[in-house]
Structure formats: structure tokens, C-alpha cells
Coordinates of C-alpha atoms in Angstrom, one line a residue:
M1 CA -0.7 12.5 0.7
S2 CA -1.1 8.7 1.0
W3 CA 1.1 6.4 3.4
Y4 CA 2.3 2.8 2.7
E5 CA 4.2 0.2 4.6
F6 CA 6.4 -2.3 2.7
K7 CA 7.6 -5.5 4.2
P8 CA 9.7 -7.7 1.2
L9 CA 9.6 -11.4 1.4
D10 CA 13.1 -11.7 1.1
T11 CA 16.4 -9.5 0.5
L12 CA 16.5 -6.7 -1.5
F13 CA 18.7 -5.5 -3.8
F14 CA 19.1 -1.6 -5.3
K15 CA 22.5 -1.4 -7.2
D16 CA 24.9 1.5 -6.5
A17 CA 26.4 3.5 -9.6
S18 CA 29.6 1.6 -9.8
P19 CA 30.3 0.2 -13.0
M20 CA 30.1 -3.7 -13.6
N21 CA 31.5 -3.9 -17.0
M22 CA 32.3 -8.4 -18.0
G23 CA 36.1 -8.3 -17.5
Q24 CA 36.7 -5.7 -14.9
D25 CA 34.8 -6.1 -11.8
H26 CA 32.7 -8.8 -10.7
S27 CA 31.0 -7.4 -7.4
A28 CA 28.7 -4.6 -6.8
Q29 CA 27.1 -2.9 -3.6
S30 CA 23.6 -2.5 -2.8
L31 CA 22.5 1.4 -1.9
F32 CA 20.0 1.5 0.8
P33 CA 17.8 2.7 1.7
P34 CA 16.1 2.9 -2.1
A35 CA 15.7 5.7 -3.8
A36 CA 12.0 7.9 -4.1
G37 CA 12.4 7.5 -8.2
T38 CA 12.9 3.4 -7.2
L39 CA 10.1 3.9 -5.4
A40 CA 7.9 5.8 -7.6
G41 CA 8.7 3.1 -10.4
A42 CA 7.2 0.3 -8.2
L43 CA 4.0 2.2 -7.3
R44 CA 3.5 3.1 -11.2
T45 CA 3.7 -0.5 -12.0
A46 CA 1.9 -1.4 -9.2
V47 CA -1.0 0.4 -10.9
L48 CA -0.1 -1.2 -14.2
D49 CA -0.9 -4.3 -13.0
Q50 CA -3.8 -4.0 -11.1
N51 CA -5.4 -2.5 -14.0
N52 CA -4.3 -5.4 -16.2
I53 CA -2.3 -2.7 -18.3
A54 CA 0.3 -4.3 -20.4
Y55 CA 3.9 -2.5 -20.4
D56 CA 4.0 -2.7 -24.1
D57 CA 0.4 -0.7 -24.1
Y58 CA 1.7 1.6 -21.7
H59 CA 4.6 2.5 -23.8
A60 CA 2.5 2.8 -26.6
G61 CA 0.1 5.5 -24.7
K62 CA -2.7 2.9 -25.1
I63 CA -4.1 3.4 -21.3
P64 CA -6.9 5.1 -20.1
S65 CA -6.8 9.1 -19.4
E66 CA -7.3 8.8 -15.9
L67 CA -4.1 6.4 -15.1
E68 CA -2.2 8.0 -17.2
T69 CA -3.1 11.6 -15.5
A70 CA -2.5 9.4 -12.3
I71 CA 1.0 7.9 -13.0
G72 CA 2.7 10.1 -16.3
K73 CA 3.5 8.8 -19.4
A74 CA 5.7 6.5 -20.1
G75 CA 9.5 7.5 -20.0
A76 CA 8.4 10.8 -18.5
H77 CA 9.1 11.5 -14.9
A78 CA 5.9 10.8 -12.3
P79 CA 3.3 13.5 -11.6
F80 CA 4.0 12.7 -7.8
S81 CA 6.9 12.9 -5.1
L82 CA 7.4 11.0 -2.5
I83 CA 8.7 11.3 1.0
G84 CA 11.3 8.9 2.9
P85 CA 11.4 5.9 2.7
F86 CA 11.9 5.6 6.5
L87 CA 12.6 2.6 8.7
K88 CA 9.6 0.9 11.2
K89 CA 10.7 -1.3 13.8
G90 CA 7.9 -2.7 15.9
E91 CA 5.6 0.1 16.1
T92 CA 8.2 2.5 16.5
L93 CA 9.0 4.9 13.6
F94 CA 12.4 6.2 12.6
L95 CA 13.5 9.0 10.6
P96 CA 16.9 9.4 9.2
T97 CA 19.2 11.7 11.5
P98 CA 20.2 15.0 10.5
Y99 CA 23.6 15.7 9.6
N100 CA 24.4 18.5 11.7
W101 CA 23.8 16.4 15.2
F102 CA 27.0 15.4 17.1
V103 CA 28.1 13.5 19.8
D104 CA 31.4 13.2 21.9
K105 CA 33.2 10.5 20.1
D106 CA 34.6 9.3 23.7
R107 CA 31.5 9.3 25.6
S108 CA 29.2 6.7 25.4
L109 CA 26.3 9.2 27.5
S110 CA 26.9 12.0 25.2
P111 CA 24.3 14.5 25.0
V112 CA 23.3 15.7 21.0
Y113 CA 25.0 18.8 20.1
K114 CA 23.1 20.7 17.3
A115 CA 25.1 22.5 15.3
R116 CA 24.4 26.3 14.6
I117 CA 25.6 29.2 12.8
I118 CA 28.0 31.4 14.5
S119 CA 30.1 34.5 14.1
S120 CA 33.2 35.3 16.0
P121 CA 36.1 37.4 15.4
L122 CA 38.5 34.9 16.8
I123 CA 37.7 32.6 13.1
A124 CA 38.6 33.6 10.2
T125 CA 37.1 32.0 6.7
D126 CA 35.9 33.1 3.4
N127 CA 32.5 31.7 4.0
D128 CA 29.6 34.3 5.8
R129 CA 28.0 31.2 7.2
L130 CA 30.1 29.4 10.0
V131 CA 28.3 26.5 11.1
W132 CA 29.6 25.1 14.6
A133 CA 28.9 22.4 17.2
K134 CA 30.7 22.4 20.5
G135 CA 31.0 19.6 22.6
E136 CA 32.3 18.3 25.8
G137 CA 34.8 16.0 25.0
T138 CA 38.0 16.2 23.0
E139 CA 36.5 14.8 19.6
L140 CA 33.1 15.2 18.0
E141 CA 31.2 12.7 16.2
N142 CA 28.4 13.3 13.3
M143 CA 25.3 11.6 14.0
G144 CA 24.5 11.8 10.4
G145 CA 23.6 8.4 8.2
Q146 CA 21.8 7.4 11.3
W147 CA 18.0 6.8 12.5
A148 CA 15.9 8.6 15.1
P149 CA 12.5 7.5 16.8
L150 CA 10.2 9.8 15.6
S151 CA 8.1 10.4 18.9
K152 CA 11.8 11.4 20.2
F153 CA 13.0 13.5 17.5
T154 CA 12.7 16.8 19.7
T155 CA 14.4 15.3 22.9
I156 CA 16.7 12.8 21.5
K157 CA 19.5 11.2 23.3
R158 CA 22.5 9.3 22.0
E159 CA 21.0 5.9 22.8
D160 CA 18.3 6.6 21.3
I161 CA 19.6 7.0 18.2
K162 CA 20.2 3.6 15.8
P163 CA 23.1 2.8 13.4
T164 CA 21.8 0.9 10.3
S165 CA 22.4 -2.5 11.7
Y166 CA 19.6 -2.3 14.2
F167 CA 17.5 -2.6 11.0
Y168 CA 19.1 -4.6 8.7
C169 CA 22.2 -6.6 7.4
D170 CA 24.1 -7.2 4.3
E171 CA 23.8 -10.3 2.2
I172 CA 26.5 -11.9 -0.3
R173 CA 24.5 -13.4 -3.0
T174 CA 26.9 -15.2 -5.9
G175 CA 26.0 -16.3 -9.0
I176 CA 27.3 -16.9 -12.8
A177 CA 26.8 -15.2 -16.0
M178 CA 24.8 -16.1 -19.0
D179 CA 25.0 -15.8 -22.6
G180 CA 22.2 -14.8 -24.9
S181 CA 21.3 -18.7 -25.4
R182 CA 20.9 -18.8 -21.4
R183 CA 24.0 -20.7 -21.3
V184 CA 26.4 -20.1 -18.7
R185 CA 29.6 -18.3 -19.0
E186 CA 32.6 -20.5 -18.7
G187 CA 34.5 -18.6 -15.4
H188 CA 32.0 -15.6 -15.1
L189 CA 30.9 -15.2 -11.6
Y190 CA 29.6 -12.0 -9.4
S191 CA 28.7 -11.4 -6.6
F192 CA 25.5 -8.7 -5.3
T193 CA 25.6 -7.0 -1.8
H194 CA 21.8 -7.9 -1.0
V195 CA 20.2 -6.4 2.2
R196 CA 17.8 -8.3 4.5
L197 CA 15.7 -6.3 6.9
L198 CA 15.9 -7.9 10.3
E199 CA 12.5 -9.2 12.4
D200 CA 9.7 -6.6 12.4
V201 CA 11.3 -4.1 10.1
S202 CA 9.7 -2.7 7.4
L203 CA 9.6 0.4 4.9
V204 CA 7.6 3.2 5.2
F205 CA 6.4 6.2 2.8
G206 CA 4.5 9.1 1.6
V207 CA 3.0 10.0 -1.7
S208 CA 2.1 12.9 -2.4
A209 CA -0.8 11.8 -4.3
L210 CA -3.8 10.0 -4.1
L211 CA -2.7 6.9 -6.9
P212 CA -5.3 4.5 -8.5
L213 CA -4.1 1.8 -6.0
K214 CA -6.0 -0.8 -3.6
K215 CA -5.0 -0.6 0.1
E216 CA -3.4 -3.4 0.1
G217 CA -1.6 -5.4 -2.4
V218 CA 1.9 -6.3 -3.7
L219 CA 5.0 -4.2 -4.7
S220 CA 8.2 -5.5 -6.9
V221 CA 10.8 -3.5 -6.1
G222 CA 14.3 -3.2 -6.8
G223 CA 16.6 -5.8 -9.1
E224 CA 16.2 -9.3 -9.3
K225 CA 12.2 -8.8 -8.9
R226 CA 12.2 -8.7 -5.2
F227 CA 8.5 -8.3 -3.8
G228 CA 6.5 -8.1 -0.8
P229 CA 2.8 -7.1 0.6
Y230 CA 2.0 -3.3 1.2
Q231 CA -0.7 -1.8 2.8
Q232 CA -1.8 2.1 3.1
I233 CA -1.3 3.3 6.8
S234 CA -2.3 6.4 8.4
A235 CA -0.1 9.5 7.8
P236 CA 2.6 9.7 10.7
E237 CA 2.8 13.0 12.6
I238 CA 6.1 14.8 11.5
P239 CA 7.7 17.1 14.2
Q240 CA 8.6 20.8 13.4
G241 CA 11.2 22.7 14.8
S242 CA 12.2 26.4 15.4
S243 CA 15.9 26.3 14.3
G244 CA 15.8 27.9 10.8
F245 CA 17.2 25.1 9.7
F246 CA 15.5 22.5 7.4
M247 CA 16.1 18.8 7.2
T248 CA 15.7 16.8 3.5
L249 CA 13.5 13.5 4.5
T250 CA 14.4 12.3 1.0
A251 CA 17.8 12.1 -1.0
I252 CA 17.5 15.2 -3.0
E253 CA 19.1 16.2 -6.3
A254 CA 22.2 18.2 -5.6
G255 CA 22.6 21.3 -7.8
E256 CA 23.4 25.1 -7.5
Q257 CA 20.6 26.2 -5.3
Q258 CA 21.0 23.1 -2.7
Q259 CA 24.6 23.4 -2.4
N260 CA 24.3 27.5 -1.9
A261 CA 22.0 26.8 1.2
L262 CA 23.5 23.6 2.1
V263 CA 24.5 23.7 6.2
A264 CA 25.4 20.4 6.8
G265 CA 25.2 17.0 4.4
G266 CA 26.9 13.6 4.1
K267 CA 28.7 12.0 0.8
L268 CA 26.8 12.6 -2.2
L269 CA 24.8 9.2 -4.0
Y270 CA 24.7 8.9 -7.2
H271 CA 21.5 7.2 -9.2
G272 CA 21.1 6.3 -12.6
G273 CA 18.5 3.2 -13.0
W274 CA 17.2 1.5 -16.0
D275 CA 14.7 3.4 -18.8
L276 CA 12.2 1.0 -19.3
K277 CA 11.0 2.8 -22.4
K278 CA 14.5 3.4 -24.0
G279 CA 15.3 0.4 -22.8
F280 CA 18.9 2.1 -21.9
H281 CA 20.5 3.3 -18.5
K282 CA 19.3 6.8 -17.2
P283 CA 21.5 9.8 -16.9
M284 CA 23.5 9.5 -13.9
K285 CA 22.6 12.3 -10.9
A286 CA 24.1 13.2 -7.7
Y287 CA 21.9 13.6 -4.7
Y288 CA 22.3 14.9 -1.2
P289 CA 21.6 12.1 1.3
A290 CA 18.4 12.3 3.4
G291 CA 19.3 14.3 6.7
S292 CA 21.1 16.9 4.5
V293 CA 20.3 20.4 6.3
F294 CA 20.0 23.8 4.6
D295 CA 19.2 27.5 5.9
K296 CA 16.1 27.6 4.1
K297 CA 12.9 25.1 2.4
I298 CA 14.5 24.0 -0.6
S299 CA 11.8 21.2 -1.0
E300 CA 8.9 20.0 0.0
N301 CA 10.4 17.3 1.5
C302 CA 11.9 19.3 4.2
I303 CA 11.2 20.3 7.5
E304 CA 12.2 22.5 9.6
I305 CA 14.1 20.9 12.8

């Protein structure tokens, strides 16, 4: 397992799954943090660039066998997986919060309640797994979709959990549409929501394989050719619990196995992307967000909490 830290020089843009057809809509939202597949594509591209291999040669299979083994054939899935991305602010690394964490909505100093499976003759349900969290206030608030410091993950308090605004902000960018001859289309404006990391914030992610990459270099990530420096770092020590619940550290594809094992999860994310070899959109797939909790280890990207 290799670990990397990436700091973009400007904003980042990862378009969500909403359609943006000419004449129907003029805006698009950004999906952040980026999907693991997006970062995998950026790493594969960096390997090609650092080895002076043109994209056309790669797509035609004109690539040394050892590099093809490392990054996979053009158009095929990467032969490696990613963990994360996580967010790092200063020297503190943050993990996604599990979706089975709750706090009292009306108490700022509420403890964190961790939902568990219970059985009770007082509650009738058609599900043999009843997940329950009991607080002290009148209403509970789910903490999924936020971020918790790695160093305090097993002894978490409400004040330790940080919202997304602690790490980045949105910026609206407006542009003009052009035709095939690069001339402006009259009356065609569009706006994208970009993400700007706040000061001292970076992305951290792990790669399951040792890629033929320099320890320091440049990654181009997401839309509009955004880039920034990366560096290889030491592996973080991710804590393991003993609850019998497993949290995914990466957005994970939603399927029957995942659905049957799901304990708590957020709103499904939809990822597609662009197939460089085919020059066409990739099929849209649904994913459970990072922080989703399952009753079994359904992926190597899961940790027991």
C-alpha cells in the first residue's frame, strides 16, 4: 500500500451526475470529494506522462508490458484500488464519519451515540435487524457526511466532528459556450460549482499497489485540467474497533450484497465519467458514500468501527 498527499493549486471541479444538455440547463454542481475512480485515472495518466508515453500509443497498446501490468490496459478497470480520499488540515488527518453516529440535535455538548442492532418485543418490524440509537434530547441528528480526526476516532466527541465548510468552500464559475470552430455561441452561458480547499487543507489517499511513479510530481485531476503537486507519504495508522460493524472508507458501488448488509448509509451517489478510449460517457452507477456502515466486511476498503 502506497499513500499520497495532493494539494491543488487552484479550484477543483468534479461534475455530478445531473444532465447538462444545451437548451435545458445552464448549471452543474460539483461532486466532492472525488470518486476513487477519478483519482485512479489521474494516477494512470501521471504514470504515462512520467514515462513519456502518448495517450494514442497507450490506447493502441504500444506500452511496455511492465507499465501495462501496473496501470492496466486502456479502457479496462485499473488493476489497483484506492482508499479515501481523506481530508488533511495542517497535520491532522480526518476520516469520513460513520452514518451510524448520532448526537442530540438540541444540545451543543451532546455525546456521540453509536447506533447498534437491538431486539425488543415492544417494537414490531419486518426487518430482522433493528438498528437503534437512543439519546437524551428530543431529537437526534445524524453525523454522517462530516469528518472526524483520525487521532480521536475511537474516543470521539461532538466538538471534534467537523463539517465540510471546515475544509473547503464552493465557488461559482461562469463561462461561455463555443462551437466547433471555437467561436462564441450567442446567448449560451453556463456556470459550474468549483471547490476550493481552504488554507492548509489537502487530499490524502492510499493505493493498493506500488505504482511506477516518482515520489513527488504533478497530478491533473477532474475537469478543466486542474492540477497540483503530490508527494508520497507514510501510511497513517487507521484505528480498528470491535463493534461488528464495518465502515467503508471509500464510496462503494451499490449492489444486492451491499444492500443486504447495509446498516446505515447516506444518499446514493451517482458516478459516470468519460471513457477516453471510447470517447463516450461511462455507464452511470450508484454508490454508497464513504462512511456507510455494514454488518460485514464487504470490501477491503472497510474498517471495523
